Amino acid sequence: MRRFSLDRNLPGAPPVFSIMNHFQSSTPLSRGFSASAHPHGPGRAPCSPWTSILAKLPVLVVLLTASGCAVAERVEEAFRGETPRERYVEGLDRAGLDGTLLGSSWMRVGEAALESGPLVALPHREEGVLLPEEPTALSASFDLRRGEYLQVVFTRQEDGDSVDEAREWGSGSRVFIDLHRLRDPDRPTEEGGPRPITLAWSEAGSGLADTLVHEASVSGRYLARAQPELLAGGSFTLEIRSGPSMDFPVAGRTTRDIQSRFGAARDGGRREHHGVDIFAPRGTPVLAAGPGVVRRVNETPIGGKVVWVFDQERNLSRYYAHLDSQAVEAGRRVEPGDTLGTVGNTGNARTTPPHLHFGIYVRGEGPVDPWPYLYQPASPLPPVRVDPARFGTAGTVRADDVPVRIVSGSGNLYRVRTRGDGQHRHSLVPAEALSPQAAP
């Protein structure tokens, strides 16, 4: 099925979590560089300030330089948690890190991110800085319609890397991305509302940019959370976008060619239009919008020449009507883009210009609006216009004199985290609302 240009196979990660040691020079060991390539020279890489914490971890593989400092540690456990993040939390608990200041802070900021994710419009792009000594979890809430396809991509960059380089080489640490649906958007969890429903998660691999994809089956408000593992640092980019979950069913056409929408009155208001009409010249190929098995190829007084395709995975049928010709037979398996017939105006469309009537019918429910399944937003990812030099610095919200940490930027807004109250709340504020403040 056609997806976004950023879409890629999710890396299959084993049940392993890693924490990279942070050298006193900010230059990381990554991309398979050996210790001899490090600027300190062979055998002279200084030990990480976090060595005492990391020493508590059961070691699966330890690579040592001549001085005996660990370059990287990987830990494997018989984790029982359902999601990669839950398994990681179990690993922290078994290693005794949940009781440390950093470990407990990591878990608190993750929970806080579920309670109040700033509301954003899609597509959304955010750039910022991760501070190894300050665990961070980013969340954002947004609205999705049934049938839309969501993609969340988090890319962490080491110093000097471009986003493309980071995606190609990987960042050396893992990021846990999960998706939740808010059961009551008007009552956040922090105000006593119900916890969000967890729907999907990434596999949290470290070889490529971490990616989560999901097809919305319910319209509503959703929340995506991205949380790097402990001690992750460097710059990051977060991208969230939505689009169609199905291919467009008429060759060379788009939603701009739809002239009659779902729910429009028919027969003087006696019935509703249960699909969309896509206008195109007679003979234009009609294409399968998704995979499935052809269940019916016949002719009816209303639909004229029709083709029905059942998609077992989604438990729905796609209906193609008013065809000029039919090119498939019942029982055939089709894939997205296969030709089913050609555009016409058979059936009760004889007095209208040629068009395809396209409908979606969910088993046990009936017709649903095809528009979100087909609509491709034209909006590009918005650029980040705020000053990146302020990422990771301290500031104050002028109106309330509230001290904050500036985490990232999106468009003309900064994402800030409250400091010193233990709440770890994030919000988006205009650049002019912030004044600089020396870090405590």
Short mmCIF file of C-alpha atoms in Angstrom, two decimals:
data_model
loop_
_atom_site.label_atom_id
_atom_site.label_comp_id
_atom_site.label_asym_id
_atom_site.label_seq_id
_atom_site.Cartn_x
_atom_site.Cartn_y
_atom_site.Cartn_z
CA MET A 1 0.00 0.00 0.00
CA ARG A 2 1.27 3.45 -0.83
CA ARG A 3 2.57 5.38 2.16
CA PHE A 4 4.59 8.47 2.85
CA SER A 5 8.01 9.12 1.40
CA LEU A 6 9.48 8.84 4.92
CA ASP A 7 7.98 5.40 5.47
CA ARG A 8 10.44 2.58 6.01
CA ASN A 9 10.49 -0.92 7.41
CA LEU A 10 10.63 -0.77 11.17
CA PRO A 11 13.90 -2.17 12.48
CA GLY A 12 13.44 -5.51 14.23
CA ALA A 13 15.07 -4.97 17.57
CA PRO A 14 15.89 -7.79 20.00
CA PRO A 15 14.82 -7.44 23.66
CA VAL A 16 17.94 -5.47 24.45
CA PHE A 17 18.45 -1.94 25.80
CA SER A 18 21.68 -0.01 25.59
CA ILE A 19 23.15 3.03 27.33
CA MET A 20 26.11 4.74 25.68
CA ASN A 21 28.72 6.16 27.99
CA HIS A 22 29.19 9.91 27.70
CA PHE A 23 32.80 11.01 27.40
CA GLN A 24 33.92 14.31 28.84
CA SER A 25 34.59 15.46 25.30
CA SER A 26 31.17 15.68 23.67
CA THR A 27 32.30 13.66 20.64
CA PRO A 28 30.50 10.29 20.76
CA LEU A 29 31.67 6.90 19.58
CA SER A 30 29.18 5.97 16.88
CA ARG A 31 28.88 4.46 13.40
CA GLY A 32 31.27 1.70 14.40
CA PHE A 33 34.21 4.04 15.09
CA SER A 34 36.96 2.35 17.12
CA ALA A 35 38.57 3.81 20.22
CA SER A 36 41.65 4.62 18.16
CA ALA A 37 39.54 7.02 16.08
CA HIS A 38 38.43 8.93 19.16
CA PRO A 39 40.05 12.39 19.52
CA HIS A 40 41.61 11.33 22.82
CA GLY A 41 43.58 8.66 20.98
CA PRO A 42 43.79 4.90 21.64
CA GLY A 43 43.57 3.93 25.28
CA ARG A 44 43.03 7.51 26.48
CA ALA A 45 39.25 7.93 26.38
CA PRO A 46 38.21 9.29 29.79
CA CYS A 47 35.69 7.40 31.87
CA SER A 48 32.06 8.52 31.84
CA PRO A 49 30.75 10.37 34.90
CA TRP A 50 27.88 7.87 34.90
CA THR A 51 30.18 4.80 35.23
CA SER A 52 29.11 4.17 38.82
CA ILE A 53 25.47 4.03 37.78
CA LEU A 54 26.07 1.90 34.72
CA ALA A 55 28.15 -0.54 36.77
CA LYS A 56 24.94 -1.67 38.41
CA LEU A 57 23.66 -3.07 35.12
CA PRO A 58 24.14 -6.80 34.34
CA VAL A 59 26.46 -6.73 31.35
CA LEU A 60 25.84 -8.78 28.23
CA VAL A 61 28.68 -7.32 26.16
CA VAL A 62 31.35 -4.91 27.40
CA LEU A 63 33.85 -3.41 24.99
CA LEU A 64 36.88 -2.06 26.79
CA THR A 65 39.57 0.37 25.75
CA ALA A 66 43.16 -0.09 26.94
CA SER A 67 42.40 2.09 29.96
CA GLY A 68 39.55 -0.15 31.03
CA CYS A 69 36.68 2.32 30.47
CA ALA A 70 33.52 0.86 28.89
CA VAL A 71 32.74 2.11 25.40
CA ALA A 72 29.26 0.60 25.36
CA GLU A 73 27.18 -1.78 27.40
CA ARG A 74 24.27 -3.90 26.28
CA VAL A 75 21.94 -5.63 28.67
CA GLU A 76 19.58 -8.45 27.86
CA GLU A 77 16.85 -9.60 30.20
CA ALA A 78 13.95 -12.02 30.06
CA PHE A 79 11.57 -9.06 29.93
CA ARG A 80 7.86 -9.66 30.37
CA GLY A 81 6.45 -6.21 29.58
CA GLU A 82 4.15 -5.83 26.60
CA THR A 83 5.74 -2.76 25.01
CA PRO A 84 9.46 -2.06 24.53
CA ARG A 85 9.21 0.81 27.02
CA GLU A 86 7.60 -1.44 29.63
CA ARG A 87 10.36 -3.99 29.14
CA TYR A 88 12.92 -1.21 29.54
CA VAL A 89 11.28 -0.11 32.80
CA GLU A 90 11.46 -3.71 34.03
CA GLY A 91 15.16 -3.70 33.18
CA LEU A 92 15.70 -0.53 35.20
CA ASP A 93 13.88 -2.11 38.12
CA ARG A 94 15.91 -5.32 37.98
CA ALA A 95 19.15 -3.36 37.74
CA GLY A 96 18.17 -1.28 40.78
CA LEU A 97 18.13 1.94 38.74
CA ASP A 98 14.49 2.74 39.42
CA GLY A 99 15.47 4.02 42.86
CA THR A 100 18.24 6.29 41.62
CA LEU A 101 17.65 9.98 41.02
CA LEU A 102 18.07 9.63 37.25
CA GLY A 103 16.05 6.41 36.98
CA SER A 104 13.10 7.67 38.98
CA SER A 105 13.18 10.98 37.10
CA TRP A 106 13.10 9.11 33.77
CA MET A 107 9.95 7.26 34.80
CA ARG A 108 8.26 10.38 36.20
CA VAL A 109 8.77 12.42 33.04
CA GLY A 110 7.40 9.54 30.96
CA GLU A 111 4.22 9.40 33.02
CA ALA A 112 3.89 13.20 32.98
CA ALA A 113 4.06 13.17 29.18
CA LEU A 114 0.88 11.07 29.07
CA GLU A 115 -0.97 13.53 31.26
CA SER A 116 -0.60 16.69 29.21
CA GLY A 117 0.65 16.65 25.64
CA PRO A 118 0.43 20.07 23.93
CA LEU A 119 -2.22 20.13 21.19
CA VAL A 120 -0.63 20.50 17.74
CA ALA A 121 -1.86 20.67 14.15
CA LEU A 122 -0.60 18.11 11.66
CA PRO A 123 1.81 17.98 9.99
CA HIS A 124 4.08 18.83 12.92
CA ARG A 125 7.87 19.23 12.96
CA GLU A 126 9.92 19.91 16.05
CA GLU A 127 13.67 20.34 16.61
CA GLY A 128 15.41 20.44 19.94
CA VAL A 129 18.20 19.30 22.25
CA LEU A 130 18.40 16.40 24.71
CA LEU A 131 20.44 16.92 27.88
CA PRO A 132 21.87 13.62 29.19
CA GLU A 133 21.57 14.75 32.80
CA GLU A 134 17.88 15.70 32.40
CA PRO A 135 15.64 12.81 31.24
CA THR A 136 13.08 14.00 28.73
CA ALA A 137 9.84 12.64 27.28
CA LEU A 138 8.11 14.53 24.46
CA SER A 139 4.40 14.22 23.82
CA ALA A 140 1.93 15.91 21.51
CA SER A 141 -1.81 15.49 21.10
CA PHE A 142 -3.69 15.85 17.80
CA ASP A 143 -6.93 14.89 16.11
CA LEU A 144 -7.23 11.96 13.71
CA ARG A 145 -10.18 10.81 11.64
CA ARG A 146 -11.06 7.22 11.05
CA GLY A 147 -9.16 5.99 8.02
CA GLU A 148 -6.19 8.34 8.36
CA TYR A 149 -2.69 6.93 8.44
CA LEU A 150 -0.31 8.31 11.05
CA GLN A 151 3.47 8.37 10.98
CA VAL A 152 5.70 9.52 13.86
CA VAL A 153 9.45 9.74 13.22
CA PHE A 154 12.00 10.60 15.91
CA THR A 155 15.61 11.13 14.81
CA ARG A 156 18.42 11.79 17.26
CA GLN A 157 21.57 13.38 15.86
CA GLU A 158 25.04 13.37 17.29
CA ASP A 159 27.06 16.58 17.10
CA GLY A 160 27.68 17.60 13.50
CA ASP A 161 25.31 15.08 11.94
CA SER A 162 22.54 16.05 9.57
CA VAL A 163 19.06 14.50 9.93
CA ASP A 164 19.66 12.37 6.82
CA GLU A 165 22.99 11.11 8.20
CA ALA A 166 21.40 10.20 11.51
CA ARG A 167 18.69 8.24 9.72
CA GLU A 168 21.26 6.39 7.65
CA TRP A 169 23.73 5.57 10.42
CA GLY A 170 21.55 5.50 13.51
CA SER A 171 22.10 7.27 16.80
CA GLY A 172 23.44 4.47 18.99
CA SER A 173 20.63 4.78 21.53
CA ARG A 174 16.98 3.85 21.56
CA VAL A 175 13.84 5.95 21.59
CA PHE A 176 10.51 4.57 22.78
CA ILE A 177 7.56 5.89 20.75
CA ASP A 178 4.01 4.94 21.65
CA LEU A 179 0.56 6.10 20.56
CA HIS A 180 -2.48 6.56 22.78
CA ARG A 181 -6.10 7.60 22.27
CA LEU A 182 -7.54 10.02 24.81
CA ARG A 183 -10.81 8.71 26.18
CA ASP A 184 -11.91 12.13 27.40
CA PRO A 185 -9.97 15.01 25.75
CA ASP A 186 -11.74 17.53 27.98
CA ARG A 187 -10.49 15.85 31.18
CA PRO A 188 -6.73 15.24 31.14
CA THR A 189 -5.36 12.46 33.31
CA GLU A 190 -3.74 15.01 35.63
CA GLU A 191 -7.22 16.44 36.32
CA GLY A 192 -8.73 13.08 37.20
CA GLY A 193 -9.64 11.95 33.70
CA PRO A 194 -9.20 8.34 32.54
CA ARG A 195 -5.79 7.13 31.37
CA PRO A 196 -5.31 7.09 27.60
CA ILE A 197 -5.69 3.81 25.71
CA THR A 198 -2.38 2.50 24.38
CA LEU A 199 -2.76 1.56 20.72
CA ALA A 200 0.65 1.13 19.09
CA TRP A 201 4.36 1.46 19.67
CA SER A 202 7.62 1.40 17.77
CA GLU A 203 10.10 -1.43 18.11
CA ALA A 204 12.66 1.01 19.56
CA GLY A 205 15.59 -0.04 17.41
CA SER A 206 18.84 1.91 17.34
CA GLY A 207 19.84 1.30 13.72
CA LEU A 208 17.61 3.86 12.00
CA ALA A 209 15.34 6.71 12.96
CA ASP A 210 12.64 5.31 15.20
CA THR A 211 9.28 5.22 13.44
CA LEU A 212 5.71 4.50 14.53
CA VAL A 213 2.92 3.99 12.02
CA HIS A 214 -0.78 3.49 12.72
CA GLU A 215 -4.08 3.50 10.84
CA ALA A 216 -6.84 5.13 12.87
CA SER A 217 -9.94 2.99 13.24
CA VAL A 218 -11.74 5.52 15.47
CA SER A 219 -12.01 9.29 15.06
CA GLY A 220 -10.80 11.18 18.11
CA ARG A 221 -7.92 12.85 19.88
CA TYR A 222 -4.64 10.97 20.06
CA LEU A 223 -1.37 11.45 21.92
CA ALA A 224 2.08 10.38 20.75
CA ARG A 225 4.94 10.06 23.24
CA ALA A 226 8.64 9.78 22.39
CA GLN A 227 11.07 9.05 25.21
CA PRO A 228 14.80 8.46 24.63
CA GLU A 229 16.53 6.00 26.94
CA LEU A 230 18.57 7.16 29.90
CA LEU A 231 21.57 9.42 29.23
CA ALA A 232 20.63 10.10 25.59
CA GLY A 233 21.95 13.45 24.41
CA GLY A 234 22.35 15.46 21.23
CA SER A 235 19.96 17.16 18.86
CA PHE A 236 16.68 15.63 17.74
CA THR A 237 13.94 16.05 15.18
CA LEU A 238 10.35 14.93 15.78
CA GLU A 239 7.97 14.69 12.81
CA ILE A 240 4.28 13.77 13.01
CA ARG A 241 2.12 13.63 9.91
CA SER A 242 -1.11 12.06 8.70
CA GLY A 243 -2.32 10.99 5.29
CA PRO A 244 -4.46 8.49 3.42
CA SER A 245 -4.47 4.83 4.38
CA MET A 246 -5.67 3.79 0.90
CA ASP A 247 -4.48 4.35 -2.63
CA PHE A 248 -6.59 6.66 -4.77
CA PRO A 249 -8.96 4.50 -6.84
CA VAL A 250 -8.85 6.47 -10.14
CA ALA A 251 -5.61 6.71 -12.11
CA GLY A 252 -4.14 10.21 -12.27
CA ARG A 253 -6.84 11.76 -10.07
CA THR A 254 -6.94 13.15 -6.52
CA THR A 255 -9.53 14.29 -4.00
CA ARG A 256 -9.75 17.53 -6.01
CA ASP A 257 -11.76 15.50 -8.53
CA ILE A 258 -14.40 14.52 -5.96
CA GLN A 259 -17.55 16.54 -6.64
CA SER A 260 -20.05 14.76 -4.42
CA ARG A 261 -19.23 13.88 -0.82
CA PHE A 262 -20.48 11.29 1.65
CA GLY A 263 -23.85 12.08 3.24
CA ALA A 264 -25.16 14.35 0.45
CA ALA A 265 -28.94 14.14 -0.05
CA ARG A 266 -30.26 11.93 -2.86
CA ASP A 267 -33.74 11.46 -4.35
CA GLY A 268 -35.11 14.62 -2.81
CA GLY A 269 -33.73 13.81 0.63
CA ARG A 270 -35.16 10.27 0.75
CA ARG A 271 -31.67 8.77 1.01
CA GLU A 272 -28.06 9.79 1.56
CA HIS A 273 -25.04 9.41 -0.67
CA HIS A 274 -23.01 6.54 0.77
CA GLY A 275 -19.71 7.26 -0.95
CA VAL A 276 -17.80 9.82 -2.99
CA ASP A 277 -18.04 10.51 -6.73
CA ILE A 278 -14.70 10.90 -8.51
CA PHE A 279 -15.05 12.46 -11.97
CA ALA A 280 -12.71 11.45 -14.80
CA PRO A 281 -12.93 10.83 -18.57
CA ARG A 282 -14.64 7.65 -19.71
CA GLY A 283 -12.20 4.78 -19.89
CA THR A 284 -9.86 6.05 -17.15
CA PRO A 285 -8.52 3.03 -15.20
CA VAL A 286 -10.23 2.26 -11.90
CA LEU A 287 -7.66 0.90 -9.44
CA ALA A 288 -7.84 -1.18 -6.29
CA ALA A 289 -7.56 1.19 -3.33
CA GLY A 290 -6.31 -1.58 -1.08
CA PRO A 291 -5.75 -5.32 -0.91
CA GLY A 292 -8.53 -7.86 -0.85
CA VAL A 293 -10.51 -10.53 -2.65
CA VAL A 294 -13.05 -9.70 -5.36
CA ARG A 295 -16.38 -10.91 -4.00
CA ARG A 296 -18.82 -9.69 -6.63
CA VAL A 297 -18.68 -8.52 -10.25
CA ASN A 298 -22.16 -7.79 -11.62
CA GLU A 299 -24.57 -5.11 -12.86
CA THR A 300 -27.38 -3.48 -10.86
CA PRO A 301 -30.02 -0.85 -11.69
CA ILE A 302 -28.45 1.75 -9.35
CA GLY A 303 -24.72 1.00 -9.45
CA GLY A 304 -24.58 -0.21 -13.03
CA LYS A 305 -21.45 -2.27 -13.56
CA VAL A 306 -19.95 -2.77 -10.10
CA VAL A 307 -17.05 -4.52 -8.37
CA TRP A 308 -16.99 -5.44 -4.67
CA VAL A 309 -13.63 -6.18 -2.96
CA PHE A 310 -13.48 -7.53 0.60
CA ASP A 311 -10.49 -6.61 2.79
CA GLN A 312 -10.33 -9.24 5.52
CA GLU A 313 -7.61 -7.49 7.52
CA ARG A 314 -9.72 -4.35 7.94
CA ASN A 315 -13.06 -6.18 7.94
CA LEU A 316 -14.50 -3.92 5.25
CA SER A 317 -15.63 -3.95 1.62
CA ARG A 318 -14.76 -1.44 -1.08
CA TYR A 319 -17.48 -0.70 -3.64
CA TYR A 320 -16.69 0.53 -7.17
CA ALA A 321 -19.75 1.56 -9.19
CA HIS A 322 -20.87 3.06 -12.55
CA LEU A 323 -18.00 1.33 -14.37
CA ASP A 324 -17.83 1.37 -18.14
CA SER A 325 -16.05 -2.00 -18.11
CA GLN A 326 -15.02 -4.62 -15.56
CA ALA A 327 -11.55 -6.22 -15.69
CA VAL A 328 -11.65 -8.77 -12.84
CA GLU A 329 -13.59 -11.87 -11.84
CA ALA A 330 -15.00 -12.95 -8.49
CA GLY A 331 -12.48 -14.82 -6.35
CA ARG A 332 -9.41 -13.00 -7.62
CA ARG A 333 -6.93 -11.58 -5.12
CA VAL A 334 -6.05 -7.94 -5.86
CA GLU A 335 -3.38 -5.61 -4.51
CA PRO A 336 -3.32 -1.79 -4.36
CA GLY A 337 -3.04 -0.34 -7.85
CA ASP A 338 -4.43 -3.36 -9.71
CA THR A 339 -6.89 -2.42 -12.48
CA LEU A 340 -10.50 -3.36 -11.69
CA GLY A 341 -12.17 -1.71 -14.68
CA THR A 342 -12.70 1.72 -16.22
CA VAL A 343 -14.67 4.85 -15.37
CA GLY A 344 -18.15 5.14 -16.88
CA ASN A 345 -21.70 6.24 -16.09
CA THR A 346 -23.71 3.03 -16.05
CA GLY A 347 -26.72 2.40 -13.78
CA ASN A 348 -28.55 5.46 -12.46
CA ALA A 349 -25.62 7.71 -13.52
CA ARG A 350 -26.58 7.60 -17.23
CA THR A 351 -27.51 11.30 -17.21
CA THR A 352 -24.30 12.47 -15.48
CA PRO A 353 -20.74 12.79 -16.76
CA PRO A 354 -18.55 9.66 -16.30
CA HIS A 355 -17.35 9.14 -12.73
CA LEU A 356 -16.51 6.45 -10.20
CA HIS A 357 -18.75 6.04 -7.19
CA PHE A 358 -16.44 4.73 -4.45
CA GLY A 359 -17.84 3.44 -1.17
CA ILE A 360 -16.50 1.77 1.97
CA TYR A 361 -18.69 -0.59 4.01
CA VAL A 362 -17.52 -1.88 7.41
CA ARG A 363 -18.91 -5.28 8.31
CA GLY A 364 -21.48 -4.99 11.10
CA GLU A 365 -21.58 -1.21 10.80
CA GLY A 366 -22.45 -0.14 7.26
CA PRO A 367 -21.17 2.72 5.09
CA VAL A 368 -18.43 5.06 6.35
CA ASP A 369 -17.01 8.25 4.83
CA PRO A 370 -14.21 7.38 2.36
CA TRP A 371 -12.74 10.91 2.40
CA PRO A 372 -10.21 10.44 5.27
CA TYR A 373 -9.08 7.16 3.72
CA LEU A 374 -8.21 8.98 0.48
CA TYR A 375 -7.28 12.57 1.35
CA GLN A 376 -3.62 13.51 0.93
CA PRO A 377 -2.85 16.78 2.75
CA ALA A 378 -0.94 19.26 0.62
CA SER A 379 0.67 21.00 3.60
CA PRO A 380 4.44 20.42 3.86
CA LEU A 381 6.18 19.97 7.18
CA PRO A 382 6.42 23.48 8.67
CA PRO A 383 9.91 24.93 9.18
CA VAL A 384 11.27 25.70 12.65
CA ARG A 385 11.64 29.48 12.86
CA VAL A 386 12.77 30.00 16.46
CA ASP A 387 16.42 30.36 17.51
CA PRO A 388 17.97 26.88 18.00
CA ALA A 389 20.71 28.42 20.17
CA ARG A 390 18.13 28.66 22.98
CA PHE A 391 17.41 24.92 22.99
CA GLY A 392 18.51 23.39 26.29
CA THR A 393 18.83 26.76 28.02
CA ALA A 394 16.86 28.17 30.94
CA GLY A 395 14.27 30.88 30.62
CA THR A 396 11.27 32.50 32.26
CA VAL A 397 7.69 32.86 31.02
CA ARG A 398 7.25 36.61 31.37
CA ALA A 399 3.52 36.65 32.11
CA ASP A 400 3.75 34.35 35.16
CA ASP A 401 7.45 34.64 36.04
CA VAL A 402 7.67 30.84 35.78
CA PRO A 403 11.16 29.32 35.36
CA VAL A 404 11.34 26.86 32.47
CA ARG A 405 13.78 24.80 30.45
CA ILE A 406 13.58 25.41 26.69
CA VAL A 407 13.46 21.93 25.15
CA SER A 408 12.72 22.48 21.47
CA GLY A 409 11.01 24.61 18.87
CA SER A 410 8.20 24.19 16.36
CA GLY A 411 7.28 26.93 13.92
CA ASN A 412 7.29 30.17 15.94
CA LEU A 413 6.82 28.38 19.27
CA TYR A 414 9.16 27.00 21.90
CA ARG A 415 8.42 23.82 23.83
CA VAL A 416 9.23 24.53 27.47
CA ARG A 417 9.32 22.36 30.57
CA THR A 418 8.56 23.78 34.01
CA ARG A 419 11.51 23.57 36.39
CA GLY A 420 11.69 22.98 40.10
CA ASP A 421 8.08 21.90 40.77
CA GLY A 422 8.51 18.18 40.09
CA GLN A 423 5.61 18.21 37.63
CA HIS A 424 7.57 18.09 34.35
CA ARG A 425 4.77 19.76 32.41
CA HIS A 426 5.42 20.73 28.81
CA SER A 427 3.75 23.56 26.92
CA LEU A 428 4.23 25.52 23.70
CA VAL A 429 4.78 29.26 24.10
CA PRO A 430 5.55 32.07 21.62
CA ALA A 431 9.17 33.21 21.44
CA GLU A 432 8.26 36.71 22.60
CA ALA A 433 6.73 35.29 25.80
CA LEU A 434 10.13 34.04 27.04
CA SER A 435 12.97 35.92 28.63
CA PRO A 436 16.42 34.34 29.15
CA GLN A 437 17.51 33.25 32.59
CA ALA A 438 20.77 31.87 33.88
CA ALA A 439 20.58 28.19 34.70
CA PRO A 440 20.55 27.49 38.45
#
